[in-house]
PDB file of C-alpha atoms and ligand atoms in Angstrom:
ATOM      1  CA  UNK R 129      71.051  86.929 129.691  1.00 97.00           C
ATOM      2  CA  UNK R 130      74.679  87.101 130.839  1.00 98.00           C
ATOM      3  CA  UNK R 131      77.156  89.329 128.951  1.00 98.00           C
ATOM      4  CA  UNK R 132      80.918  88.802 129.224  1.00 98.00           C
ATOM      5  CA  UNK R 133      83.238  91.675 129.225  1.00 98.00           C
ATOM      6  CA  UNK R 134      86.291  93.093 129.711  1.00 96.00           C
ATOM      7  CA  UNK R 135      86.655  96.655 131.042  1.00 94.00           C
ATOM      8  CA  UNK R 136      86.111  99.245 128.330  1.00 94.00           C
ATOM      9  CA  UNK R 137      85.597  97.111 125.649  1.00 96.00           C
ATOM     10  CA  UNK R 138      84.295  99.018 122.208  1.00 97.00           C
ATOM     11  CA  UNK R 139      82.713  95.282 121.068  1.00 98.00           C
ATOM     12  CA  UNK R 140      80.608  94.617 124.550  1.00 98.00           C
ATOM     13  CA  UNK R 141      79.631  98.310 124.457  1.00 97.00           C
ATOM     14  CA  UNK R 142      77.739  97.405 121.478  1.00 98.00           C
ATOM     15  CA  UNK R 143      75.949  94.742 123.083  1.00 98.00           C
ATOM     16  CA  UNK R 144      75.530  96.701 125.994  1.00 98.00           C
ATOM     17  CA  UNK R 145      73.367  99.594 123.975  1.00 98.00           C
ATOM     18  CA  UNK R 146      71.619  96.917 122.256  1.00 98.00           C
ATOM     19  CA  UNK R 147      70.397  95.366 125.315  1.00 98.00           C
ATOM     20  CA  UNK R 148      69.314  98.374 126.910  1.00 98.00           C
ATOM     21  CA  UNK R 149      67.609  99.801 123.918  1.00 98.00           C
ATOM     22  CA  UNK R 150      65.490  96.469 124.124  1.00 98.00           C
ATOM     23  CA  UNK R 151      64.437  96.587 127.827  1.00 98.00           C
ATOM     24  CA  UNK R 152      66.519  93.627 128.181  1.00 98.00           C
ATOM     25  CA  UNK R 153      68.905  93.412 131.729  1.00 97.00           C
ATOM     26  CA  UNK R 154      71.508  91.466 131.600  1.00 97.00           C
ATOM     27  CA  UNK R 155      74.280  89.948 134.368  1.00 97.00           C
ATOM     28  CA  UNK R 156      77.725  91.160 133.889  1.00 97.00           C
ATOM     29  CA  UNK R 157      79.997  88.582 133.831  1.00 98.00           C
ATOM     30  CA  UNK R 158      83.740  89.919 134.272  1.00 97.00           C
ATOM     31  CA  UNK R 159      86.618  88.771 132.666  1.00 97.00           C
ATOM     32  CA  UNK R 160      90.307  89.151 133.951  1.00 97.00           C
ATOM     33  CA  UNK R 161      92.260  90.889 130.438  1.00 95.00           C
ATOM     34  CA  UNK R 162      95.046  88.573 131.407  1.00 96.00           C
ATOM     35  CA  UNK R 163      93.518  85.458 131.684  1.00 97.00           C
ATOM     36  CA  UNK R 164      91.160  84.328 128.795  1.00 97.00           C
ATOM     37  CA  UNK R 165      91.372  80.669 129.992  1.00 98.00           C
ATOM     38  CA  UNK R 166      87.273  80.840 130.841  1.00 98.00           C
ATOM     39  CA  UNK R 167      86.419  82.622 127.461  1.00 98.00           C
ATOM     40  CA  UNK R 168      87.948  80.262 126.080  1.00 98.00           C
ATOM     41  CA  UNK R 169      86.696  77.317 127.828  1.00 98.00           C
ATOM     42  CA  UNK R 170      83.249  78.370 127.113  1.00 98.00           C
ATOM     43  CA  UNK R 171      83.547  79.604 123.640  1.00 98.00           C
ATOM     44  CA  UNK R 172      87.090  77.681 121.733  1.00 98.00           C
ATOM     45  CA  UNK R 173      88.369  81.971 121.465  1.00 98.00           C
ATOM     46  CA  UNK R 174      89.583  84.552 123.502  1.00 98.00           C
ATOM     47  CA  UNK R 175      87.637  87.633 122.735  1.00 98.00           C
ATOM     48  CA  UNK R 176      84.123  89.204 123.900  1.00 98.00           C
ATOM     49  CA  UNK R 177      81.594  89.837 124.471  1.00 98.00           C
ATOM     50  CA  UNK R 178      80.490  86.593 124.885  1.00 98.00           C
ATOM     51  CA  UNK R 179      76.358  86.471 125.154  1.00 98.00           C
ATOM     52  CA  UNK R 180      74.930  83.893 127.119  1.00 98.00           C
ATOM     53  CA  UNK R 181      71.121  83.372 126.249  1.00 97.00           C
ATOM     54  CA  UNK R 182      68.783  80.803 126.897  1.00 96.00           C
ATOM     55  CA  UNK R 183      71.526  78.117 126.765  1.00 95.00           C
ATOM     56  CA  UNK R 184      72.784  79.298 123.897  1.00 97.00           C
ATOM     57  CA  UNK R 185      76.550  81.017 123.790  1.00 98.00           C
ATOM     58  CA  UNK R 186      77.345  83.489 120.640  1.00 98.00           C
ATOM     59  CA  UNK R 187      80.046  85.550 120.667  1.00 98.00           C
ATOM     60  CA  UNK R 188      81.362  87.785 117.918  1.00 98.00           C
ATOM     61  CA  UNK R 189      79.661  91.377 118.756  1.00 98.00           C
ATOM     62  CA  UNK R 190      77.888  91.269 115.008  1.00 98.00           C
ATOM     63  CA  UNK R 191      76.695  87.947 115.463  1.00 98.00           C
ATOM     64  CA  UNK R 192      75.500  88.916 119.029  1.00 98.00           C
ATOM     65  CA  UNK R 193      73.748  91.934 117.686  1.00 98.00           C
ATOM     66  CA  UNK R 194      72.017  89.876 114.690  1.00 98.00           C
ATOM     67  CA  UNK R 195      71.142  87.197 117.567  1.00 98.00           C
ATOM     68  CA  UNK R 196      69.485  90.086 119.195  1.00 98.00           C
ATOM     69  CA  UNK R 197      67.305  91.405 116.391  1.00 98.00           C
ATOM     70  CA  UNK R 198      65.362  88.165 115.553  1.00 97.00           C
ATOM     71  CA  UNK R 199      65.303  86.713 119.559  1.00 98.00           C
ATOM     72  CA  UNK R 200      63.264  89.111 120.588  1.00 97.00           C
ATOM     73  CA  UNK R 201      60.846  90.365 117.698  1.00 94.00           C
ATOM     74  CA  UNK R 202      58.512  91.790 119.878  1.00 97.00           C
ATOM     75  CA  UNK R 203      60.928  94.407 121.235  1.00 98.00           C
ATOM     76  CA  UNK R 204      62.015  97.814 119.978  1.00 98.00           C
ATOM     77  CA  UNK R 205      64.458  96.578 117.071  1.00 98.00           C
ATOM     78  CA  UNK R 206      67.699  98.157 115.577  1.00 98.00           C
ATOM     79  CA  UNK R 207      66.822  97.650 112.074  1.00 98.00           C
ATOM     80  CA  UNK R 208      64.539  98.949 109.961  1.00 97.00           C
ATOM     81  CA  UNK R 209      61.417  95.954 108.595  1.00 96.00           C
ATOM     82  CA  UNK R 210      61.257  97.704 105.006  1.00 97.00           C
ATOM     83  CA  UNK R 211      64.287  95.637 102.976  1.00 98.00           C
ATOM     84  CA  UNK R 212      66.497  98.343 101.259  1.00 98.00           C
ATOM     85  CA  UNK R 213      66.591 100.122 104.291  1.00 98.00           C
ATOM     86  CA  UNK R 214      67.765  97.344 106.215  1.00 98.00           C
ATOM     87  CA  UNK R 215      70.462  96.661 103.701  1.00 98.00           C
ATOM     88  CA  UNK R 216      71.499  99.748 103.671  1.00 98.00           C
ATOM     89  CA  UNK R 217      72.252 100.084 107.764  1.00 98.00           C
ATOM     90  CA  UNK R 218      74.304  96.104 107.327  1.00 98.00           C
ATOM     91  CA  UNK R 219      76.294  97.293 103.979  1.00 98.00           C
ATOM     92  CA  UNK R 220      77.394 100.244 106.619  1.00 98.00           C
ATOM     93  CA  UNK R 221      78.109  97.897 109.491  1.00 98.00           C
ATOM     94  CA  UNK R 222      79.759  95.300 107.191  1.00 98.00           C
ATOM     95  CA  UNK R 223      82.034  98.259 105.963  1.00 98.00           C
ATOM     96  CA  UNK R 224      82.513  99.114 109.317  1.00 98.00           C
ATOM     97  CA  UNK R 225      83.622  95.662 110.737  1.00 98.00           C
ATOM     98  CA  UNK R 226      85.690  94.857 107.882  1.00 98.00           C
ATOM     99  CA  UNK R 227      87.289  97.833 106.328  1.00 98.00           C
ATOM    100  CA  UNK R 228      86.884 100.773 108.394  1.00 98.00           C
ATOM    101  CA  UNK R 229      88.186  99.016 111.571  1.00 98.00           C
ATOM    102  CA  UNK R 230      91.751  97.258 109.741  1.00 97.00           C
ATOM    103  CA  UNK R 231      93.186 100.912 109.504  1.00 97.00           C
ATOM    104  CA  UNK R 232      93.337 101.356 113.747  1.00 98.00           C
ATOM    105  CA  UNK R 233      93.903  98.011 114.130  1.00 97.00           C
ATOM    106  CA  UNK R 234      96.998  97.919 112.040  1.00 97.00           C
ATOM    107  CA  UNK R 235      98.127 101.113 113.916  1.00 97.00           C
ATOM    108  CA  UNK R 236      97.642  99.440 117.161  1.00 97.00           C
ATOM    109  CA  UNK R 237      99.801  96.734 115.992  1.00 97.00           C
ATOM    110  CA  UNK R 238     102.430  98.966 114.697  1.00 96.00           C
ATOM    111  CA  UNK R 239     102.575  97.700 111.181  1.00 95.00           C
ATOM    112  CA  UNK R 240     100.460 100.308 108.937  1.00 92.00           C
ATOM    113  CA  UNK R 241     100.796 102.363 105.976  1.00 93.00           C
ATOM    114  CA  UNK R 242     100.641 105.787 105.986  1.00 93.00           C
ATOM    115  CA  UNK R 243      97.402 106.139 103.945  1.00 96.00           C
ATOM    116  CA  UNK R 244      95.867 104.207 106.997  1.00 97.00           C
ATOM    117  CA  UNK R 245      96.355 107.402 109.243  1.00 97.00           C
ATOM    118  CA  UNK R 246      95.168 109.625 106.318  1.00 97.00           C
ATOM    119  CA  UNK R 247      91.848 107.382 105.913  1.00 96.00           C
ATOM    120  CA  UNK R 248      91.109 106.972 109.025  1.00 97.00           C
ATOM    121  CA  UNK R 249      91.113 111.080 109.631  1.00 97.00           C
ATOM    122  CA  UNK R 250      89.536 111.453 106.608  1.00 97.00           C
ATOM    123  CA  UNK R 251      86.616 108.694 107.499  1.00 98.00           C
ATOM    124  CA  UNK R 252      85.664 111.778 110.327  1.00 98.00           C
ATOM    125  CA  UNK R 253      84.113 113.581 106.953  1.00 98.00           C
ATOM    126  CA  UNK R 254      82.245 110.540 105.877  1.00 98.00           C
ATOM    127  CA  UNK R 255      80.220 110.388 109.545  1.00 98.00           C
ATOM    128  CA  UNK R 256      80.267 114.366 109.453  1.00 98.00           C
ATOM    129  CA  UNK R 257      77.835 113.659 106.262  1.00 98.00           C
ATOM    130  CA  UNK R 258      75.711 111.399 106.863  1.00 98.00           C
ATOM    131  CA  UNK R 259      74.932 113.580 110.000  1.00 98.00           C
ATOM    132  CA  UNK R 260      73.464 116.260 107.864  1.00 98.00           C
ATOM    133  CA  UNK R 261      70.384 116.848 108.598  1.00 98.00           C
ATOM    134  CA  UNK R 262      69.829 113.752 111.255  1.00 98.00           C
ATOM    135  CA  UNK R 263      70.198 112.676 114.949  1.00 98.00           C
ATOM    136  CA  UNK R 264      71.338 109.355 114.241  1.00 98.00           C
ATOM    137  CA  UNK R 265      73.406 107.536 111.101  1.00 98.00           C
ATOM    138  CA  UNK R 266      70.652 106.679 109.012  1.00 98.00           C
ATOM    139  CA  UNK R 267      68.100 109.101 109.873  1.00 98.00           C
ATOM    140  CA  UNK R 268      65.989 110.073 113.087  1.00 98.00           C
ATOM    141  CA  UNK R 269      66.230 106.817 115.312  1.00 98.00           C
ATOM    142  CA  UNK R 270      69.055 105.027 116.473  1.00 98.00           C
ATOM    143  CA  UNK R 271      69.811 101.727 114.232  1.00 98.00           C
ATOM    144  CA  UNK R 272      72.480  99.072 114.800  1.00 98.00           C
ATOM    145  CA  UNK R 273      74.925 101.684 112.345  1.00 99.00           C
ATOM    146  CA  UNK R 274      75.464 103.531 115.258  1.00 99.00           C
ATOM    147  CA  UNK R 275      75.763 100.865 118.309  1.00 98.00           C
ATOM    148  CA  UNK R 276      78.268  99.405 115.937  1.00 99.00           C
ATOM    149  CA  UNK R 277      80.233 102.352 115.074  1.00 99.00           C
ATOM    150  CA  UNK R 278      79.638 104.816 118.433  1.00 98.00           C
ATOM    151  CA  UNK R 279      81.937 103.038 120.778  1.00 98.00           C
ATOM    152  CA  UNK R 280      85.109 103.460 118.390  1.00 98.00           C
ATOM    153  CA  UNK R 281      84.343 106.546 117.132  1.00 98.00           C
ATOM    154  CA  UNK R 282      83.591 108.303 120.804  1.00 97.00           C
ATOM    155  CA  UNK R 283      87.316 108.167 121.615  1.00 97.00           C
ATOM    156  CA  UNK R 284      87.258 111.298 119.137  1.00 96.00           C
ATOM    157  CA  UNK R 285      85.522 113.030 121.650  1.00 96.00           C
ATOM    158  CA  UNK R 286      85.088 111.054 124.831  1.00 95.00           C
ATOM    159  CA  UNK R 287      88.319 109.436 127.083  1.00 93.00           C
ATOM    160  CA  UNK R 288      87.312 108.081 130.148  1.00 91.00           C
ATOM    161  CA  UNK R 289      90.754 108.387 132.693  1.00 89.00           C
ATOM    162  CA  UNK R 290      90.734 105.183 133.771  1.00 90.00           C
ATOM    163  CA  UNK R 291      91.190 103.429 130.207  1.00 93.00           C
ATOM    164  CA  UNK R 292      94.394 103.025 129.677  1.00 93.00           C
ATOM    165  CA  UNK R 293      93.964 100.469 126.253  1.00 95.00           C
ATOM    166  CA  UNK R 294      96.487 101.119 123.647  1.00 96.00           C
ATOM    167  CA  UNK R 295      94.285 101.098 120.740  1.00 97.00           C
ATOM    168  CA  UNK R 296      91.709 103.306 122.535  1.00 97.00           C
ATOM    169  CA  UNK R 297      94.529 105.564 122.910  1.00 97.00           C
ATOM    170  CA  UNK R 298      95.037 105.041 119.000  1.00 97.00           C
ATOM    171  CA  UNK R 299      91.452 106.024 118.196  1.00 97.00           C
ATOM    172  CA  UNK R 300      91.617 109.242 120.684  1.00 96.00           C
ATOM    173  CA  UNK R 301      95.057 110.191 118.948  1.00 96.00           C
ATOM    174  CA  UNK R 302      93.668 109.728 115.090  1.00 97.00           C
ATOM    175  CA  UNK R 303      89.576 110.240 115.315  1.00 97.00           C
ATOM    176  CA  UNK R 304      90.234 113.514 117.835  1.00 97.00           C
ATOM    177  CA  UNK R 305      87.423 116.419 116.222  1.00 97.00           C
ATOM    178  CA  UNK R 306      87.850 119.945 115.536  1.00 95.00           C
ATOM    179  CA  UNK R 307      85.174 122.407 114.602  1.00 96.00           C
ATOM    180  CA  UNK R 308      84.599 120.859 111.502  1.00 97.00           C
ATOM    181  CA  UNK R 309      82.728 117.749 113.017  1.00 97.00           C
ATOM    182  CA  UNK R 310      80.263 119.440 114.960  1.00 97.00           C
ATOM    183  CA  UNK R 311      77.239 117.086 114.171  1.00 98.00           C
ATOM    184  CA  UNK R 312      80.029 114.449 114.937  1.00 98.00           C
ATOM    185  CA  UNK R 313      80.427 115.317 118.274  1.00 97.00           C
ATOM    186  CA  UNK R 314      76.463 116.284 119.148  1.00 97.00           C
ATOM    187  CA  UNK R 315      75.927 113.102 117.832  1.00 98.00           C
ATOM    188  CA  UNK R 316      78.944 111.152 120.492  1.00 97.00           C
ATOM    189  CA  UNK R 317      77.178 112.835 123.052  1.00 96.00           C
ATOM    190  CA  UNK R 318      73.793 112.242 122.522  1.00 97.00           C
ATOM    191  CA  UNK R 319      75.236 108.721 122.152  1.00 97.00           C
ATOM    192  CA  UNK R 320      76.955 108.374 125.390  1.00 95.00           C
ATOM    193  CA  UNK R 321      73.220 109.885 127.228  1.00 95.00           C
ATOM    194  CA  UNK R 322      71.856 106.370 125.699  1.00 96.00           C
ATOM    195  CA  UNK R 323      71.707 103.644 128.700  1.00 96.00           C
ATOM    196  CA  UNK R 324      73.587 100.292 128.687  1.00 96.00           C
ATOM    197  CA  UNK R 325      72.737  97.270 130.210  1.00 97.00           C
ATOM    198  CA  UNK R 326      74.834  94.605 131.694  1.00 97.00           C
ATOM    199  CA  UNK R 327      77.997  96.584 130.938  1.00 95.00           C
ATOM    200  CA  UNK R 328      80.294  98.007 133.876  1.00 87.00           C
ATOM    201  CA  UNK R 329      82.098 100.861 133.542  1.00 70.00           C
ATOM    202  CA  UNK R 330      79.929 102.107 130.766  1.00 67.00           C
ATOM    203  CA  UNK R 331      79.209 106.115 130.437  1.00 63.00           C
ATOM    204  CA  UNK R 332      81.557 107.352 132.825  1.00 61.00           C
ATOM    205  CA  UNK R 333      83.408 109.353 129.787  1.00 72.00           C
ATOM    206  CA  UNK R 334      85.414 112.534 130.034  1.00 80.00           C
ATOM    207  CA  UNK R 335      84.822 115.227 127.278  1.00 80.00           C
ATOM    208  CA  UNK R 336      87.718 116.167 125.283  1.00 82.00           C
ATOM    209  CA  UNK R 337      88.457 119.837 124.235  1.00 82.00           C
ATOM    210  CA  UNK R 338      88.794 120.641 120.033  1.00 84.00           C
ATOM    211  CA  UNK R 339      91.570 119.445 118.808  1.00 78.00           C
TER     212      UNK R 339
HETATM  213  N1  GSH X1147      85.048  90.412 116.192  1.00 78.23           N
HETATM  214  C1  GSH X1147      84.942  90.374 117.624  1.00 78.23           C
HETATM  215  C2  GSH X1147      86.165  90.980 118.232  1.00 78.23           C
HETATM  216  C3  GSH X1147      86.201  90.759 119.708  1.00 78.23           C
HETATM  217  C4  GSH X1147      87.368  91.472 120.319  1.00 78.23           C
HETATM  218  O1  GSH X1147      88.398  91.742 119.681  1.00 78.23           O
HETATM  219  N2  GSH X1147      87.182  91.813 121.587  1.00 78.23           N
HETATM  220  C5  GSH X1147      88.238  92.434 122.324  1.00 78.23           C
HETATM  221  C6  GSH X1147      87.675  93.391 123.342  1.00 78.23           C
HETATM  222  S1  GSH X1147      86.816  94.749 122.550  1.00 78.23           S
HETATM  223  C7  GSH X1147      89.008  91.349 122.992  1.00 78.23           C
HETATM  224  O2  GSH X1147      88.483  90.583 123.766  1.00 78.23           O
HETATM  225  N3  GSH X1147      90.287  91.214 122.593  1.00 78.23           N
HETATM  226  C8  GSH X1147      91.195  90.258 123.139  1.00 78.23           C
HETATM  227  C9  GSH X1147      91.363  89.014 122.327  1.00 78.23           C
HETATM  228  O3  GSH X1147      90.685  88.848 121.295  1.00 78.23           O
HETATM  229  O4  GSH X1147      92.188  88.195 122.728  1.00 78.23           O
HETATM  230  C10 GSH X1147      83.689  91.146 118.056  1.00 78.23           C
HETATM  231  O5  GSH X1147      83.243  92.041 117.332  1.00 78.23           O
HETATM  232  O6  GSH X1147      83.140  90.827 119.114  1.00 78.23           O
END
């Protein structure tokens, strides 16, 4: 298995969690930020991760992380067997991947509304809730609900020094906790404790102070 990354990247952190939580290694492959031009020889787009595996070359971290689940059935999965439940965990990530993230994204880009700051703080309570009462998103063991959503919801807690991204900087500015997300931020950190595989510059984070 070879993973392609760029440093920091939210999308190959996902991966990276995934991997690990499977017993699977995986060579880093690193890509220059500035120069996409073997991404996109390999793949016909610029972004990653890019997962190499077996011959075959996915990228798209949801597609990656579905890739994941049914190659290797035999290994400690991410989603639950029993149907509803399973649903349940991809309505979250689909919600996730399609609305959730538009609101940073459109702040990172400089054209948003105002309701997109205002959602995205008020998202915090959403996570702060389905906490109650649980270690992970959707219940006592981690699922893919929180390898998708942990490495864009850390920044409310977590800022390595190094990472200098703009919209990490977005998500540390808009996501930052106070003492109202308390099982929020248990829950980044006994996140970030979680091993990666084939990921540099993974776990190195600095805590932040309440906000
Ligand atoms: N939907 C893709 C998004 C990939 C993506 O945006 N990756 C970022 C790094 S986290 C990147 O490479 N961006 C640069 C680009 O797309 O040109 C996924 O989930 O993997």
């Amino acid at each position: 298995v070879r993973l392609w990354q760029i440093p920091y990247s939210t999308n190959v952190e996902r991966v990276a969690l995934a991997l690990a939580h499977k017993g699977l290694e995986a060579e880093p492959v690193l890509v220059d930020p500035d120069d996409r031009s073997p991404v996109r020889a390999l793949t016909g787009q610029d972004g990653v991760p890019v997962l190499e595996h077996d011959g075959a070359v996915i990228f798209d971290s949801p597609v990656i992380l579905a890739h994941l689940e049914s190659a290797f059935p035999d290994l400690p999965p991410l989603l639950p067997a029993d149907p509803p439940r399973r649903q349940e965990i991809l309505v979250f990530c689909d919600w996730f991947n399609r609305v959730w993230k538009l609101a940073p994204n459109r702040i990172a880009d400089g054209g948003f509304e105002p309701s997109d700051v205002a959602d995205l703080r008020a998202s915090l309570d959403r996570f702060e809730a389905l906490l109650e009462g649980r270690d992970f998103l959707y219940g006592g063991a981690l699922t893919l609900a929180d390898v998708t959503a942990f490495p864009f919801l850390k920044y409310g807690w977590v800022h390595d020094p190094d990472d200098d991204e703009r919209f990490h900087q977005v998500l540390a500015d808009h996501l930052a906790l106070d003492p109202r997300h308390v099982r929020l931020r248990n829950w980044v950190e006994r996140m970030d404790a979680l091993p990666r595989a084939g990921m540099r510059d993974a776990a190195s984070n600095t805590a932040r102070s309440w906000s």
